[in-house]
PDB file of C-alpha atoms in Angstrom:
ATOM      1  CA  UNK A 232       0.000   0.000   0.000  1.00 60.00           C
ATOM      2  CA  UNK A 233       2.787   2.547   0.695  1.00 69.00           C
ATOM      3  CA  UNK A 234       4.103   2.005  -2.838  1.00 78.00           C
ATOM      4  CA  UNK A 235       0.701   2.777  -4.295  1.00 80.00           C
ATOM      5  CA  UNK A 236       0.334   5.917  -2.202  1.00 79.00           C
ATOM      6  CA  UNK A 237       3.814   7.056  -3.220  1.00 83.00           C
ATOM      7  CA  UNK A 238       2.944   6.551  -6.938  1.00 83.00           C
ATOM      8  CA  UNK A 239      -0.283   8.515  -6.607  1.00 84.00           C
ATOM      9  CA  UNK A 240       1.490  11.346  -4.780  1.00 85.00           C
ATOM     10  CA  UNK A 241       4.245  11.487  -7.396  1.00 85.00           C
ATOM     11  CA  UNK A 242       1.670  11.626 -10.201  1.00 86.00           C
ATOM     12  CA  UNK A 243      -0.179  14.451  -8.440  1.00 84.00           C
ATOM     13  CA  UNK A 244       3.031  16.473  -8.034  1.00 84.00           C
ATOM     14  CA  UNK A 245       4.026  15.979 -11.673  1.00 84.00           C
ATOM     15  CA  UNK A 246       0.545  16.885 -12.914  1.00 86.00           C
ATOM     16  CA  UNK A 247       0.405  19.956 -10.680  1.00 86.00           C
ATOM     17  CA  UNK A 248       3.839  21.133 -11.820  1.00 89.00           C
ATOM     18  CA  UNK A 249       2.942  20.612 -15.475  1.00 87.00           C
ATOM     19  CA  UNK A 250      -0.264  22.591 -15.062  1.00 89.00           C
ATOM     20  CA  UNK A 251       1.523  25.451 -13.314  1.00 88.00           C
ATOM     21  CA  UNK A 252       4.221  25.624 -16.007  1.00 88.00           C
ATOM     22  CA  UNK A 253       1.654  25.457 -18.804  1.00 90.00           C
ATOM     23  CA  UNK A 254      -0.413  28.262 -17.275  1.00 90.00           C
ATOM     24  CA  UNK A 255       2.646  30.456 -16.805  1.00 92.00           C
ATOM     25  CA  UNK A 256       3.817  29.937 -20.409  1.00 92.00           C
ATOM     26  CA  UNK A 257       0.334  30.688 -21.695  1.00 92.00           C
ATOM     27  CA  UNK A 258       0.122  33.875 -19.639  1.00 91.00           C
ATOM     28  CA  UNK A 259       3.564  35.065 -20.805  1.00 91.00           C
ATOM     29  CA  UNK A 260       2.736  34.401 -24.455  1.00 90.00           C
ATOM     30  CA  UNK A 261      -0.544  36.279 -24.096  1.00 88.00           C
ATOM     31  CA  UNK A 262       1.267  39.274 -22.654  1.00 87.00           C
ATOM     32  CA  UNK A 263       3.836  39.244 -25.455  1.00 86.00           C
ATOM     33  CA  UNK A 264       1.152  39.099 -28.139  1.00 80.00           C
ATOM     34  CA  UNK A 265      -0.719  41.944 -26.470  1.00 79.00           C
ATOM     35  CA  UNK A 266       2.444  44.078 -26.626  1.00 76.00           C
ATOM     36  CA  UNK A 267       3.191  43.178 -30.249  1.00 76.00           C
ATOM     37  CA  UNK A 268      -0.259  43.549 -31.799  1.00 67.00           C
ATOM     38  CA  UNK A 269      -1.248  47.099 -32.765  1.00 68.00           C
ATOM     39  CA  UNK A 270      -4.579  48.358 -31.409  1.00 67.00           C
ATOM     40  CA  UNK A 271      -7.490  47.489 -33.643  1.00 71.00           C
ATOM     41  CA  UNK A 272      -9.318  50.245 -35.505  1.00 74.00           C
ATOM     42  CA  UNK A 273     -12.904  50.889 -34.418  1.00 75.00           C
ATOM     43  CA  UNK A 274     -15.569  49.326 -36.655  1.00 73.00           C
ATOM     44  CA  UNK A 275     -16.909  51.511 -39.466  1.00 73.00           C
ATOM     45  CA  UNK A 276     -20.105  53.434 -38.733  1.00 73.00           C
ATOM     46  CA  UNK A 277     -23.324  51.793 -39.906  1.00 71.00           C
ATOM     47  CA  UNK A 278     -24.584  52.706 -43.344  1.00 66.00           C
ATOM     48  CA  UNK A 279     -27.288  55.331 -43.730  1.00 60.00           C
ATOM     49  CA  UNK A 280     -30.825  54.037 -43.182  1.00 59.00           C
ATOM     50  CA  UNK A 281     -33.158  53.909 -46.165  1.00 55.00           C
ATOM     51  CA  UNK A 282     -35.271  57.011 -46.705  1.00 56.00           C
ATOM     52  CA  UNK A 283     -38.675  57.175 -45.052  1.00 52.00           C
ATOM     53  CA  UNK A 284     -41.408  55.626 -47.113  1.00 47.00           C
ATOM     54  CA  UNK A 285     -39.033  53.098 -48.650  1.00 49.00           C
ATOM     55  CA  UNK A 286     -39.404  54.109 -52.290  1.00 59.00           C
ATOM     56  CA  UNK A 287     -38.982  51.850 -55.226  1.00 71.00           C
ATOM     57  CA  UNK A 288     -35.404  51.532 -56.440  1.00 71.00           C
ATOM     58  CA  UNK A 289     -36.288  50.647 -59.998  1.00 73.00           C
ATOM     59  CA  UNK A 290     -38.748  53.543 -60.227  1.00 78.00           C
ATOM     60  CA  UNK A 291     -36.080  55.998 -59.061  1.00 75.00           C
ATOM     61  CA  UNK A 292     -33.638  54.777 -61.706  1.00 74.00           C
ATOM     62  CA  UNK A 293     -36.342  54.910 -64.386  1.00 80.00           C
ATOM     63  CA  UNK A 294     -37.172  58.471 -63.385  1.00 80.00           C
ATOM     64  CA  UNK A 295     -33.552  59.454 -63.938  1.00 75.00           C
ATOM     65  CA  UNK A 296     -33.660  57.842 -67.383  1.00 78.00           C
ATOM     66  CA  UNK A 297     -36.857  59.720 -68.264  1.00 84.00           C
ATOM     67  CA  UNK A 298     -35.320  63.041 -67.232  1.00 80.00           C
ATOM     68  CA  UNK A 299     -32.409  62.368 -69.563  1.00 78.00           C
ATOM     69  CA  UNK A 300     -34.750  61.361 -72.381  1.00 84.00           C
ATOM     70  CA  UNK A 301     -36.712  64.618 -71.968  1.00 85.00           C
ATOM     71  CA  UNK A 302     -33.501  66.613 -72.199  1.00 82.00           C
ATOM     72  CA  UNK A 303     -33.621  67.881 -68.609  1.00 78.00           C
ATOM     73  CA  UNK A 304     -30.098  66.564 -68.043  1.00 73.00           C
ATOM     74  CA  UNK A 305     -27.157  66.543 -70.436  1.00 77.00           C
ATOM     75  CA  UNK A 306     -25.338  63.253 -70.924  1.00 79.00           C
ATOM     76  CA  UNK A 307     -22.561  64.319 -68.508  1.00 81.00           C
ATOM     77  CA  UNK A 308     -25.024  65.486 -65.843  1.00 78.00           C
ATOM     78  CA  UNK A 309     -27.004  62.278 -66.221  1.00 74.00           C
ATOM     79  CA  UNK A 310     -23.903  60.119 -65.864  1.00 78.00           C
ATOM     80  CA  UNK A 311     -22.795  61.968 -62.728  1.00 78.00           C
ATOM     81  CA  UNK A 312     -26.242  61.935 -61.123  1.00 73.00           C
ATOM     82  CA  UNK A 313     -27.014  58.380 -62.197  1.00 70.00           C
ATOM     83  CA  UNK A 314     -23.803  57.080 -60.654  1.00 75.00           C
ATOM     84  CA  UNK A 315     -24.404  58.938 -57.375  1.00 74.00           C
ATOM     85  CA  UNK A 316     -28.103  58.058 -57.265  1.00 67.00           C
ATOM     86  CA  UNK A 317     -27.485  54.445 -58.196  1.00 66.00           C
ATOM     87  CA  UNK A 318     -24.975  54.077 -55.377  1.00 65.00           C
ATOM     88  CA  UNK A 319     -27.444  55.417 -52.801  1.00 68.00           C
ATOM     89  CA  UNK A 320     -30.384  53.488 -54.242  1.00 62.00           C
ATOM     90  CA  UNK A 321     -28.536  50.187 -54.375  1.00 61.00           C
ATOM     91  CA  UNK A 322     -27.213  50.667 -50.824  1.00 59.00           C
ATOM     92  CA  UNK A 323     -30.740  50.444 -49.363  1.00 53.00           C
TER      93      UNK A 323
END
């Protein structure tokens, strides 16, 4: 029986030492990585909410096309406005 008790005690000491060493190594590595890594940038702000009333995206794009067809906008104005409007419409 004393041999069995001695074996159990030795196993407990070895396991306890291994756990203590492992925890210390883990803690040291965590501290080193915290020093090395640059601070993270804050997340980007949320996109703008859709306009009140929702609106129909396709109808808004068609309206731009009709204004160009009627001659309200020149080709350059239409291209500039269409690109800006399309970006906001498609972002909804």
